[in-house]
Every structure is written in C-alpha cells, then in structure tokens.
mmCIF file of N, CA and C in Angstrom:
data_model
loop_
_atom_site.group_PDB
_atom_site.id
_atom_site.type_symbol
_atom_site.label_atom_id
_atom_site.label_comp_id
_atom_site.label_asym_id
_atom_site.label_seq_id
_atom_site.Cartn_x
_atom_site.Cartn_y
_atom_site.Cartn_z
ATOM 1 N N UNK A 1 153.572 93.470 86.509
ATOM 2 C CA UNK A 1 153.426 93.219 87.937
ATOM 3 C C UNK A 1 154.464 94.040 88.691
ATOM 4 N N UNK A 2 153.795 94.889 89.737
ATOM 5 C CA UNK A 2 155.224 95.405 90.978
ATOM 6 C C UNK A 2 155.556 94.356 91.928
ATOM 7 N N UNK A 3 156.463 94.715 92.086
ATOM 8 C CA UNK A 3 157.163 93.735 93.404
ATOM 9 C C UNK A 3 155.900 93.444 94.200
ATOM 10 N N UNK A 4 156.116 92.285 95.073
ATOM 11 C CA UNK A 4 155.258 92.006 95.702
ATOM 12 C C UNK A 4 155.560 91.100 97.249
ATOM 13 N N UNK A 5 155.215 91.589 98.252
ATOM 14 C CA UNK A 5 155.343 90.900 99.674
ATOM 15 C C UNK A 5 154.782 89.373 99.665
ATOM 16 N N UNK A 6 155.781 88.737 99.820
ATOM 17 C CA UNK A 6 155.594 86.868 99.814
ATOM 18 C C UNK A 6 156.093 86.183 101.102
ATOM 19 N N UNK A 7 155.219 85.492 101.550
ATOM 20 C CA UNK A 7 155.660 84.206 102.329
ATOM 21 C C UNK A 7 156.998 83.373 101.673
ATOM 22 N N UNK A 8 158.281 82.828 101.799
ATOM 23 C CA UNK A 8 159.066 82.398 101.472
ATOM 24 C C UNK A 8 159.398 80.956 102.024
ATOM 25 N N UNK A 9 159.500 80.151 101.252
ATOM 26 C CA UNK A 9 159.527 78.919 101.803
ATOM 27 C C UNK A 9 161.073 78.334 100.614
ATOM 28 N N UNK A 10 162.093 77.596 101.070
ATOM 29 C CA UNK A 10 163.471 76.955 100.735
ATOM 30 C C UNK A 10 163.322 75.641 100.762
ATOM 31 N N UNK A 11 163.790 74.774 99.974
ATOM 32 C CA UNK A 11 164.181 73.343 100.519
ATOM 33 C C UNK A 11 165.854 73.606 99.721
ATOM 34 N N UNK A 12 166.492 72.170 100.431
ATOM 35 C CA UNK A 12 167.566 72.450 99.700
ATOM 36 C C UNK A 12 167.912 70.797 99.451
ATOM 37 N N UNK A 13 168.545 70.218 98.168
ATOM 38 C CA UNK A 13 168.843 68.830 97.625
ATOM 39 C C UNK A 13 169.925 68.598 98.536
ATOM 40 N N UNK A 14 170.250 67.147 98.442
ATOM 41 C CA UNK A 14 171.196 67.011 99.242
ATOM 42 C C UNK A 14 172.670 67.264 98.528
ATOM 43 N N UNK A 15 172.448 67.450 97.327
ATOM 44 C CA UNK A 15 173.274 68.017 96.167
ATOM 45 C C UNK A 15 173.847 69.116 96.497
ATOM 46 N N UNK A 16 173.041 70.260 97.647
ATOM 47 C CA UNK A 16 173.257 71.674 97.299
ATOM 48 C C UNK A 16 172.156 72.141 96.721
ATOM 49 N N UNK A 17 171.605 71.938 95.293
ATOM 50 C CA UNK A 17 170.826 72.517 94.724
ATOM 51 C C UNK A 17 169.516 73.188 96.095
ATOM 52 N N UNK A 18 168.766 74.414 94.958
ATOM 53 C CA UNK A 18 167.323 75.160 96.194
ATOM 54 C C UNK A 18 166.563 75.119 95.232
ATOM 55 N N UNK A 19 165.499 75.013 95.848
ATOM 56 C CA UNK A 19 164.179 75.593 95.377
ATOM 57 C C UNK A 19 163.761 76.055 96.288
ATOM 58 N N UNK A 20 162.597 77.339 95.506
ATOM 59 C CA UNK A 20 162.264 77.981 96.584
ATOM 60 C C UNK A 20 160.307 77.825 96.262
ATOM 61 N N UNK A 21 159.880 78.064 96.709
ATOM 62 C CA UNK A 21 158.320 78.172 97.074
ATOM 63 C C UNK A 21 157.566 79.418 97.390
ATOM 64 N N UNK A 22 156.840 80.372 97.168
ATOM 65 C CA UNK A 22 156.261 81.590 98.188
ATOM 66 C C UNK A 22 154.676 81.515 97.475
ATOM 67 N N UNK A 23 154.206 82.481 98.255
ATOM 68 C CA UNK A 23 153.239 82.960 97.901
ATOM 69 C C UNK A 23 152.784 84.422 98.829
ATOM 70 N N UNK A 24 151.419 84.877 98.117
ATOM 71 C CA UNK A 24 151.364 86.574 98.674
ATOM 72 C C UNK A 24 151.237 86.608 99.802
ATOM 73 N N UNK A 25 151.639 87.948 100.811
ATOM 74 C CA UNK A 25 150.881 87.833 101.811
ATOM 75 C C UNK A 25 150.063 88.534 101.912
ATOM 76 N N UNK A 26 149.363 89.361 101.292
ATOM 77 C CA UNK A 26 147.903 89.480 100.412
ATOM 78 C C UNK A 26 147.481 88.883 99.800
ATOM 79 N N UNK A 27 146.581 87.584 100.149
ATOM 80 C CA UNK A 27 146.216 86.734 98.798
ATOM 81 C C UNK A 27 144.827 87.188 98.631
ATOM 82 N N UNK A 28 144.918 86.933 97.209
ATOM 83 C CA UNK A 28 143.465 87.346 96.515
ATOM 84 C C UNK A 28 142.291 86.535 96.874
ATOM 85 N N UNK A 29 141.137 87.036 97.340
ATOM 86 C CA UNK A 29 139.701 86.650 97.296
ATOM 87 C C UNK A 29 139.316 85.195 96.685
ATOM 88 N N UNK A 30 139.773 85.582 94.986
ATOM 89 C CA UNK A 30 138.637 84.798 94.537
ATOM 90 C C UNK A 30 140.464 83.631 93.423
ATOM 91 N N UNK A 31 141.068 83.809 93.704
ATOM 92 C CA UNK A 31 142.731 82.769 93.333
ATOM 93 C C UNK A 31 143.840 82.557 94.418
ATOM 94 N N UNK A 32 144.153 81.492 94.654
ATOM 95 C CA UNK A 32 145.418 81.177 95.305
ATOM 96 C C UNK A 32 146.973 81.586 94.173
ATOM 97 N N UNK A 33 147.748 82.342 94.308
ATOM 98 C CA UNK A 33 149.199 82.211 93.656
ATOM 99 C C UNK A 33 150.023 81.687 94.313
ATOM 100 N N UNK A 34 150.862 80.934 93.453
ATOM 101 C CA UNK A 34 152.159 80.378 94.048
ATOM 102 C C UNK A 34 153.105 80.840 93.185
ATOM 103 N N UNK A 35 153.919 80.892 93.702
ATOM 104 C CA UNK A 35 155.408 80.903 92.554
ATOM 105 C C UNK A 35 156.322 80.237 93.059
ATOM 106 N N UNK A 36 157.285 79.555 92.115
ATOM 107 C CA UNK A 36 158.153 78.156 92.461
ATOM 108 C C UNK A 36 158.934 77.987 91.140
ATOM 109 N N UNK A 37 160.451 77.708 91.481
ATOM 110 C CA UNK A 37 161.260 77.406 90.651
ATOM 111 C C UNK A 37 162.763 77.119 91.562
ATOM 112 N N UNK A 38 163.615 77.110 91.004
ATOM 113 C CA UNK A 38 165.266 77.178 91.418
ATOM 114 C C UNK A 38 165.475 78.372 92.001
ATOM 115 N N UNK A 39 166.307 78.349 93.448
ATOM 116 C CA UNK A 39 166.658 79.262 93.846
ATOM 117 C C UNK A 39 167.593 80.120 92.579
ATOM 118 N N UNK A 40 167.405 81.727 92.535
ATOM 119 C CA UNK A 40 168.405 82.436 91.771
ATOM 120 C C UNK A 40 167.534 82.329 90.248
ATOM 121 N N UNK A 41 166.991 81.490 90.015
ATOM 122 C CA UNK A 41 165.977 81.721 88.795
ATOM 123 C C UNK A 41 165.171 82.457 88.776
ATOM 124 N N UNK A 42 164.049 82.723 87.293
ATOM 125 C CA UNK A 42 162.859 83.586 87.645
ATOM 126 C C UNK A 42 162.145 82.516 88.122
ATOM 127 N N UNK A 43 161.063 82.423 88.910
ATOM 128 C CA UNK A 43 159.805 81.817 89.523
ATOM 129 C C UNK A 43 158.785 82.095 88.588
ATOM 130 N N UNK A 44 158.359 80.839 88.240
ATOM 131 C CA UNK A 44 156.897 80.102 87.736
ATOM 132 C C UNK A 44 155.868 81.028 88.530
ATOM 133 N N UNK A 45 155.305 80.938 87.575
ATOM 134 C CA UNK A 45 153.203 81.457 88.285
ATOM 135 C C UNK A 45 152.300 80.355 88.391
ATOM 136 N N UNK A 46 151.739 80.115 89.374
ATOM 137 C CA UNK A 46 150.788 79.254 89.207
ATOM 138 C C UNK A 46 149.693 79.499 89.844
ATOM 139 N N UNK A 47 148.242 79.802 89.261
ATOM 140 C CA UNK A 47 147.382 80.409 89.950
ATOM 141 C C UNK A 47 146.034 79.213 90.377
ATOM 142 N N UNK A 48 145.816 78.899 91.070
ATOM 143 C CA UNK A 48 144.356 77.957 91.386
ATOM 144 C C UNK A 48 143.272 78.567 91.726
ATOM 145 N N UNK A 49 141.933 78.717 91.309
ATOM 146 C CA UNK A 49 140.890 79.559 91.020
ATOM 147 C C UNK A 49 140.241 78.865 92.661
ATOM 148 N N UNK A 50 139.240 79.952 93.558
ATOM 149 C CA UNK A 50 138.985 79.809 94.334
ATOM 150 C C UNK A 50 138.301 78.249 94.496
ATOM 151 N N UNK A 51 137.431 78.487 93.477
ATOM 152 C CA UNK A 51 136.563 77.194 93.290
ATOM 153 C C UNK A 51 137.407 75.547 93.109
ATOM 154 N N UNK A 52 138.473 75.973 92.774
ATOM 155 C CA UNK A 52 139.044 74.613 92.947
ATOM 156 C C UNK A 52 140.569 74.597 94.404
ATOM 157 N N UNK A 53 140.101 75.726 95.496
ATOM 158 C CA UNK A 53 140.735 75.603 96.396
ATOM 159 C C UNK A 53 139.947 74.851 97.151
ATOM 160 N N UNK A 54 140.930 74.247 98.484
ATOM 161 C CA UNK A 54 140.693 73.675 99.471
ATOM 162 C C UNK A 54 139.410 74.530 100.203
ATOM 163 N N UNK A 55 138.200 74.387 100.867
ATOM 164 C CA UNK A 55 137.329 74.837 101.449
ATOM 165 C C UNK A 55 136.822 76.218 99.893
ATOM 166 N N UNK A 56 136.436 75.785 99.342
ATOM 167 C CA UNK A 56 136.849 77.228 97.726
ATOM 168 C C UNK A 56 137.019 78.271 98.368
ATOM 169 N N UNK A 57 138.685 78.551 99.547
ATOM 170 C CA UNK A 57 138.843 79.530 100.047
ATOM 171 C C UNK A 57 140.781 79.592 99.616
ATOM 172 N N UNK A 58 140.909 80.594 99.378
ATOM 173 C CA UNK A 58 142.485 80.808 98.858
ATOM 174 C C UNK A 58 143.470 80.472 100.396
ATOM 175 N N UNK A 59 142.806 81.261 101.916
ATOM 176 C CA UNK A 59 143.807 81.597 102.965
ATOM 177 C C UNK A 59 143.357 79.780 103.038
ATOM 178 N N UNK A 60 142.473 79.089 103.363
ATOM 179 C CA UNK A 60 142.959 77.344 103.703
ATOM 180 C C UNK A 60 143.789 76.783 102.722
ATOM 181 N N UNK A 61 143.726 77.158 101.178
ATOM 182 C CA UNK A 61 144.740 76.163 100.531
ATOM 183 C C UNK A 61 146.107 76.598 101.004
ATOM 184 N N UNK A 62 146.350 78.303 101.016
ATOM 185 C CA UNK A 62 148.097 78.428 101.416
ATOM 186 C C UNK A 62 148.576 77.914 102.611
ATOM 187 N N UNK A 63 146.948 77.705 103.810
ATOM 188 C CA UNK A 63 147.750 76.683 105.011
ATOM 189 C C UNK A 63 148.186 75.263 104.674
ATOM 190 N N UNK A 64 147.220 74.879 103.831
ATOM 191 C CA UNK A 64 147.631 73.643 103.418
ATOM 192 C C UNK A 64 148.958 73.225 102.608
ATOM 193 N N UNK A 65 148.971 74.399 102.144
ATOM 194 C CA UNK A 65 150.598 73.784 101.133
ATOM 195 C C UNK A 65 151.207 74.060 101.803
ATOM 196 N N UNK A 66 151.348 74.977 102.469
ATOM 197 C CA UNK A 66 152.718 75.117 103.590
ATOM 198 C C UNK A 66 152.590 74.177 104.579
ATOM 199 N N UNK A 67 152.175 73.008 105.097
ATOM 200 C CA UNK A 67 151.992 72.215 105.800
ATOM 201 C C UNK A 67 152.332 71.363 105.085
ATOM 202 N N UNK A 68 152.564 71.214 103.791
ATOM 203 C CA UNK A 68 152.531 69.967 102.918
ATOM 204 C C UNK A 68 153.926 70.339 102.562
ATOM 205 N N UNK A 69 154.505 71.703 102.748
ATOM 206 C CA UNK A 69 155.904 72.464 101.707
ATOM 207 C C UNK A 69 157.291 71.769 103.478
ATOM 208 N N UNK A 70 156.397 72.211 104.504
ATOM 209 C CA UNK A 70 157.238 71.871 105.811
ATOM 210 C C UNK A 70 157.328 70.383 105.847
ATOM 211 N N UNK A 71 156.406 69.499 105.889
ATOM 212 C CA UNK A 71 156.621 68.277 105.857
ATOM 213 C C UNK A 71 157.376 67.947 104.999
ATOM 214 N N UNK A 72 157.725 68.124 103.999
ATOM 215 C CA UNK A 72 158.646 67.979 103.072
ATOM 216 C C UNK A 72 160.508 68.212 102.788
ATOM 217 N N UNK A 73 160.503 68.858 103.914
ATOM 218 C CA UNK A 73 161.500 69.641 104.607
ATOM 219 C C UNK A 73 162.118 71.257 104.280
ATOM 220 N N UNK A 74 160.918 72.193 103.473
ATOM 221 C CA UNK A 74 161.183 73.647 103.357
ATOM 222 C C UNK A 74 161.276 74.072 104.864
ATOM 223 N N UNK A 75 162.409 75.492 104.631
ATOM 224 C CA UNK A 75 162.109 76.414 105.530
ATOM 225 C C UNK A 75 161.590 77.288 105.234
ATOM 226 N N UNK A 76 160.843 77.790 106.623
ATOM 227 C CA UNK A 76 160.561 79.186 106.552
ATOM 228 C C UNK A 76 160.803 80.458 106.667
ATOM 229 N N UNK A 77 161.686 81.034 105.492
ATOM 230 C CA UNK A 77 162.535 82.023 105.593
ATOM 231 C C UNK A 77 161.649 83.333 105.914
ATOM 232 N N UNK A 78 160.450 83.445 106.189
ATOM 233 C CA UNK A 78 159.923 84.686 106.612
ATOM 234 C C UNK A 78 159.502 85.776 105.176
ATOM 235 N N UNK A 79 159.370 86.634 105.463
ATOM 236 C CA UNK A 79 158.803 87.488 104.494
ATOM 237 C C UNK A 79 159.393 88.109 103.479
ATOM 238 N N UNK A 80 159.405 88.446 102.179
ATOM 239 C CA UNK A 80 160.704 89.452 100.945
ATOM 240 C C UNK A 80 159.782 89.712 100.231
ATOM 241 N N UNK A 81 160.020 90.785 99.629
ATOM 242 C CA UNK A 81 159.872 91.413 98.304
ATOM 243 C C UNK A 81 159.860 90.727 96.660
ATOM 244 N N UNK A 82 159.360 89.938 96.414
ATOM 245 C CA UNK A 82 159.603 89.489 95.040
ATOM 246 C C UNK A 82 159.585 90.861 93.953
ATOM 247 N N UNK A 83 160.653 90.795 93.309
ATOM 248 C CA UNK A 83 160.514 91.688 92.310
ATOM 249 C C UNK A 83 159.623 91.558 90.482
ATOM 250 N N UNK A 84 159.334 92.240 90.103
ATOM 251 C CA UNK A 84 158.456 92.408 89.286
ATOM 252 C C UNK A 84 159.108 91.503 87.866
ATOM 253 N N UNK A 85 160.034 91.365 87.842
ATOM 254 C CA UNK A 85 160.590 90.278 87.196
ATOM 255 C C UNK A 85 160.411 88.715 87.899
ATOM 256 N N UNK A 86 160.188 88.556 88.736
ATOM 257 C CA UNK A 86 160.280 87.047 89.813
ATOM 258 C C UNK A 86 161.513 86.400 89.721
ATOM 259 N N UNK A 87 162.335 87.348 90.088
ATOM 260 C CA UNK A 87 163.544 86.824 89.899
ATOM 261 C C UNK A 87 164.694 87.319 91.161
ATOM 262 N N UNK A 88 164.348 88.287 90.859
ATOM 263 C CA UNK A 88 164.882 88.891 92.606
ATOM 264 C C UNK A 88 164.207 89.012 94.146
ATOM 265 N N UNK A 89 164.739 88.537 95.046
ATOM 266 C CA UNK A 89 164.292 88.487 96.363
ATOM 267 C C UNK A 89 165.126 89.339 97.024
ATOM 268 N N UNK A 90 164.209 90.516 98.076
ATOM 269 C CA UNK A 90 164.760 91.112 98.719
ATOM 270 C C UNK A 90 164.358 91.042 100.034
#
C-alpha cells in the first residue's frame, strides 16, 4: 500500500492515553476502510463490504461513524497522509 489521504479523527482517555480513527478520503465504490488503533502505533485495517454498509453505500456508512466517532468525544483533526506502513501520520 502507498501512503494514503485520510479523514483523521482523535479521542483522548482521561489517562492521557489516544486513539486515533481515519478513513480514505477516496473511499472505494464497492468497501468502506477504517483504520484504528493507539495513537503512535501501526493502525488496524478494517474493511466492510458495500453490501453490508449503511444504505449498501460506503460515503453513508463513513457519515455515520463519524457521527457516532464525534458523539463519543473524537476530534476532528482534518486531513494527513497515512504512510504505507500505517504507522506514520503526516
């Protein structure tokens, strides 16, 4: 995989600890991706096939989780580069 342009979404524990949340801002047709793990870690893949998205459309499920990621208390850090490892954000 090359780097790739992501929506970025943060929460943070009351610990300190982050996680972070994104997904593309090219999303694919016919899969939703997410990636999610600990801030500073590599990020998880997680892909949901159109057919089991919200409306079986990829752009309504990413409104939906980000509506579900904000209620929750993520921010929205705006747009980065995930690197081809999923480990670096630029």
């Amino acid at each position: 995989m090359a780097a790739l342009r992501v929506h970025l979404y943060r929460y943070r524990h009351p610990d300190g600890a982050e996680k972070d949340w994104a997904y593309p801002v090219r999303l694919a047709p016919n899969t939703f991706t997410a990636f999610y793990g600990r801030t500073g870690a590599v990020l998880r893949q997680a892909d949901t096939p159109a057919i089991r998205c919200r409306g079986c459309d990829p752009a309504s499920e990413a409104q939906a989780r980000v509506q579900e990621k904000l209620a929750k208390g993520y921010r929205d850090l705006g747009e980065f580069w995930l690197a081809a490892d999923r480990r670096q954000l630029t």
